[in-house]
mmCIF file of C-alpha atoms in Angstrom:
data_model
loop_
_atom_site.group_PDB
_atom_site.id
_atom_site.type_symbol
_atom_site.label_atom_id
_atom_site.label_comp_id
_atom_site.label_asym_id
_atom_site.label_seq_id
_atom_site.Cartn_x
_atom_site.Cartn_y
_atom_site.Cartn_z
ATOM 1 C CA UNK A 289 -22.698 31.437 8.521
ATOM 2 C CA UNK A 290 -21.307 30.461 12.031
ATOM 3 C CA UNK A 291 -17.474 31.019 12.275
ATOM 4 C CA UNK A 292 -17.008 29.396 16.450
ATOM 5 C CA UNK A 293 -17.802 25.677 16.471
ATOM 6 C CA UNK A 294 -21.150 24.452 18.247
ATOM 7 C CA UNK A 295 -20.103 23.796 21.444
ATOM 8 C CA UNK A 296 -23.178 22.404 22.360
ATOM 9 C CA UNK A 297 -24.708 25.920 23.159
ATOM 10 C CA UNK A 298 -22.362 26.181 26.734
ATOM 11 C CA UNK A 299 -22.222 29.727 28.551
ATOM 12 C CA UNK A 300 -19.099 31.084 29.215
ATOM 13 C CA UNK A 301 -19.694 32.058 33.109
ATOM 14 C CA UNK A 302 -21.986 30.905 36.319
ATOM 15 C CA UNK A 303 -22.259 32.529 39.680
ATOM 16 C CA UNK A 304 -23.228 29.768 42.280
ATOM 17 C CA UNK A 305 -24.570 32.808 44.627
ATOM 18 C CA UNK A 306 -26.517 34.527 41.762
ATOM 19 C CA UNK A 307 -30.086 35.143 42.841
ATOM 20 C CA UNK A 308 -31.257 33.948 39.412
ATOM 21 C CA UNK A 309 -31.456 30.467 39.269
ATOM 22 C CA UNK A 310 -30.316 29.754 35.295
ATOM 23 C CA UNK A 311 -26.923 31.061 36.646
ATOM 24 C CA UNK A 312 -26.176 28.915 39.575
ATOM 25 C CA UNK A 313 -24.937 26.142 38.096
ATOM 26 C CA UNK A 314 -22.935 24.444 34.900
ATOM 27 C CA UNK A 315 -24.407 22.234 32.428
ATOM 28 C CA UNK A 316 -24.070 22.953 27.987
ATOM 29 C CA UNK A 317 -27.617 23.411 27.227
ATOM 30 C CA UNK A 318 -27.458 20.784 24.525
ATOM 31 C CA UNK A 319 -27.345 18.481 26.874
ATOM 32 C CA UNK A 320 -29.932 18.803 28.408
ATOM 33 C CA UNK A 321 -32.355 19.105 25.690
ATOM 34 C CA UNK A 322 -31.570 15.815 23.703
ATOM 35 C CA UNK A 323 -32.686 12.748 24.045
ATOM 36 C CA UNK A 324 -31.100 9.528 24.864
ATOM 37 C CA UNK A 325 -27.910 11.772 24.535
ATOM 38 C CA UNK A 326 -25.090 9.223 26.417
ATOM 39 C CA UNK A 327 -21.831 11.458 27.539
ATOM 40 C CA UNK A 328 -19.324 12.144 30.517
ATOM 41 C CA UNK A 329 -18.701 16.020 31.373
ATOM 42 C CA UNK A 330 -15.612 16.602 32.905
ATOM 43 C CA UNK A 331 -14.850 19.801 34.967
ATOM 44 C CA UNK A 332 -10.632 20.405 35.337
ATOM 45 C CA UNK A 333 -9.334 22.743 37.528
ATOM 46 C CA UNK A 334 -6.710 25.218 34.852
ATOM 47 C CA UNK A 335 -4.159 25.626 37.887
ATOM 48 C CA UNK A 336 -3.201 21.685 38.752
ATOM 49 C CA UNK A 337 -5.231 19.648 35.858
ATOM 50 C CA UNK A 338 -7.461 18.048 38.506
ATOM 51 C CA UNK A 339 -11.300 16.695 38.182
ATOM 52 C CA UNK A 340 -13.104 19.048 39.995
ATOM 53 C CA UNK A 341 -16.592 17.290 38.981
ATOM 54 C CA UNK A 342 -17.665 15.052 36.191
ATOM 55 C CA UNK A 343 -21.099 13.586 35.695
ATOM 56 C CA UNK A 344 -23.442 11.633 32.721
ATOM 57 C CA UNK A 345 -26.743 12.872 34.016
ATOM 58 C CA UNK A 346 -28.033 16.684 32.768
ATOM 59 C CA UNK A 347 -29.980 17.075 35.415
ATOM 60 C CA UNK A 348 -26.720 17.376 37.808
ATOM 61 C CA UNK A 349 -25.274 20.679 36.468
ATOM 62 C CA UNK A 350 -22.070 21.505 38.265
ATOM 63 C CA UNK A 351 -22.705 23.983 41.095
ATOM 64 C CA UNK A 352 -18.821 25.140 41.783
ATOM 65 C CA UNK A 353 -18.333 22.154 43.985
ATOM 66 C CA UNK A 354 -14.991 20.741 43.836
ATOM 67 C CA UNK A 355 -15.231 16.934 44.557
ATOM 68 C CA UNK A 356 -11.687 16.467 45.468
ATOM 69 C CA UNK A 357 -12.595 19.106 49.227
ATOM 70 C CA UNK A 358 -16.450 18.761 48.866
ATOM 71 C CA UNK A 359 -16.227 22.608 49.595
ATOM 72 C CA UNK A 360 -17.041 25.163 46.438
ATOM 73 C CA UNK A 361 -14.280 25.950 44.842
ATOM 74 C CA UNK A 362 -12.514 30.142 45.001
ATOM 75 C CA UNK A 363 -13.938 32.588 42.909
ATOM 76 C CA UNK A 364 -13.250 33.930 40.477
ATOM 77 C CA UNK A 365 -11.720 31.117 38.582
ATOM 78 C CA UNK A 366 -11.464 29.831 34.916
ATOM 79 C CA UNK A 367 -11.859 26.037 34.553
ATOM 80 C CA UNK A 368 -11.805 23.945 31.030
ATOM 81 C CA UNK A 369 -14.680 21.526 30.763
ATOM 82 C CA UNK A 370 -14.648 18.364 28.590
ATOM 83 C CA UNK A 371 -17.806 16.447 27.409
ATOM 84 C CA UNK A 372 -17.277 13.319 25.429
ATOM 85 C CA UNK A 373 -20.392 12.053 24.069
ATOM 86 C CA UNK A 374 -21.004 8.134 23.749
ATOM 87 C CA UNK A 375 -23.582 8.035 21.410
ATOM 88 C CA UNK A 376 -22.454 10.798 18.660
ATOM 89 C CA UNK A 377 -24.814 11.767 15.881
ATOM 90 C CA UNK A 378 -23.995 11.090 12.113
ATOM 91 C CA UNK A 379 -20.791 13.950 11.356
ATOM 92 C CA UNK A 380 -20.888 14.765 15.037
ATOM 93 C CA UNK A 381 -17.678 15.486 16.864
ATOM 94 C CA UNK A 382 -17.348 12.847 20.127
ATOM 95 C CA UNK A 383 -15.794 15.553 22.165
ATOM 96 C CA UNK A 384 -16.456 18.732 22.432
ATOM 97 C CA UNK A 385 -14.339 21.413 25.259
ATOM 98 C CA UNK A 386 -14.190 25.499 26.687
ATOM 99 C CA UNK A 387 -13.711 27.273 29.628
ATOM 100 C CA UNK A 388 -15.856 28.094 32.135
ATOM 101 C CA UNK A 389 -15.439 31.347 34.174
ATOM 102 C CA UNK A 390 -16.801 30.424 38.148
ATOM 103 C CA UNK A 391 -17.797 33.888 39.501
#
C-alpha cells in the first residue's frame, strides 16, 4: 500500500554545487526512463509565480538556472514544479506537481 501519490518518482531537493553529479540538477526520474513519454515541466518561482525554466526534453534537467536573469537562482529556495504530460497512459493523471527545495 502507497498512501503519497506517484509523482513520477521526483526528489524533493538538488544542490547545483554538489560534488555528486545525480544532485546537480532537476528532472522526476520517470521521465526520463519512459519512452516516447511527450510532456512540458514547468519550474515556478513560490515568491512571484514566475517560470523560472520549463522544458519537454529529459535530458535537460533544470540546473537552478532562472531563465528570466540567465543567472542561478538564490539558495536556499523552495520552488513548485508542474509536468503536464501529452501523451498520458490508460488511468494516468495528465498533470502531476511538488516542490522542489534548490540548496
Amino acid at each position: 500500500y502507497v498512501e503519497e501519490d506517484y509523482n513520477l518518482m521526483a526528489v524533493n531537493a538538488f544542490t547545483p554545487t554538489s560534488t555528486d553529479p545525480r544532485n546537480q540538477t532537476f528532472m522526476p526520474f520517470a521521465l526520463t526512463q519512459r519512452a516516447n513519454i511527450n510532456f512540458v515541466l514547468t519550474i515556478i518561482d513560490g515568491r512571484d509565480g514566475g517560470v523560472v525554466y520549463q522544458t519537454s526534453d529529459a535530458s535537460l534537467p533544470w540546473d537552478g538556472t532562472d531563465i528570466r536573469s540567465g543567472r542561478r537562482s538564490e539558495t536556499p529556495q523552495v520552488y513548485v514544479w508542474k509536468a503536464v504530460i501529452l501523451n498520458p497512459a490508460t488511468n494516468e493523471p495528465t498533470e502531476y506537481r511538488g516542490t522542489i527545495t534548490m540548496n
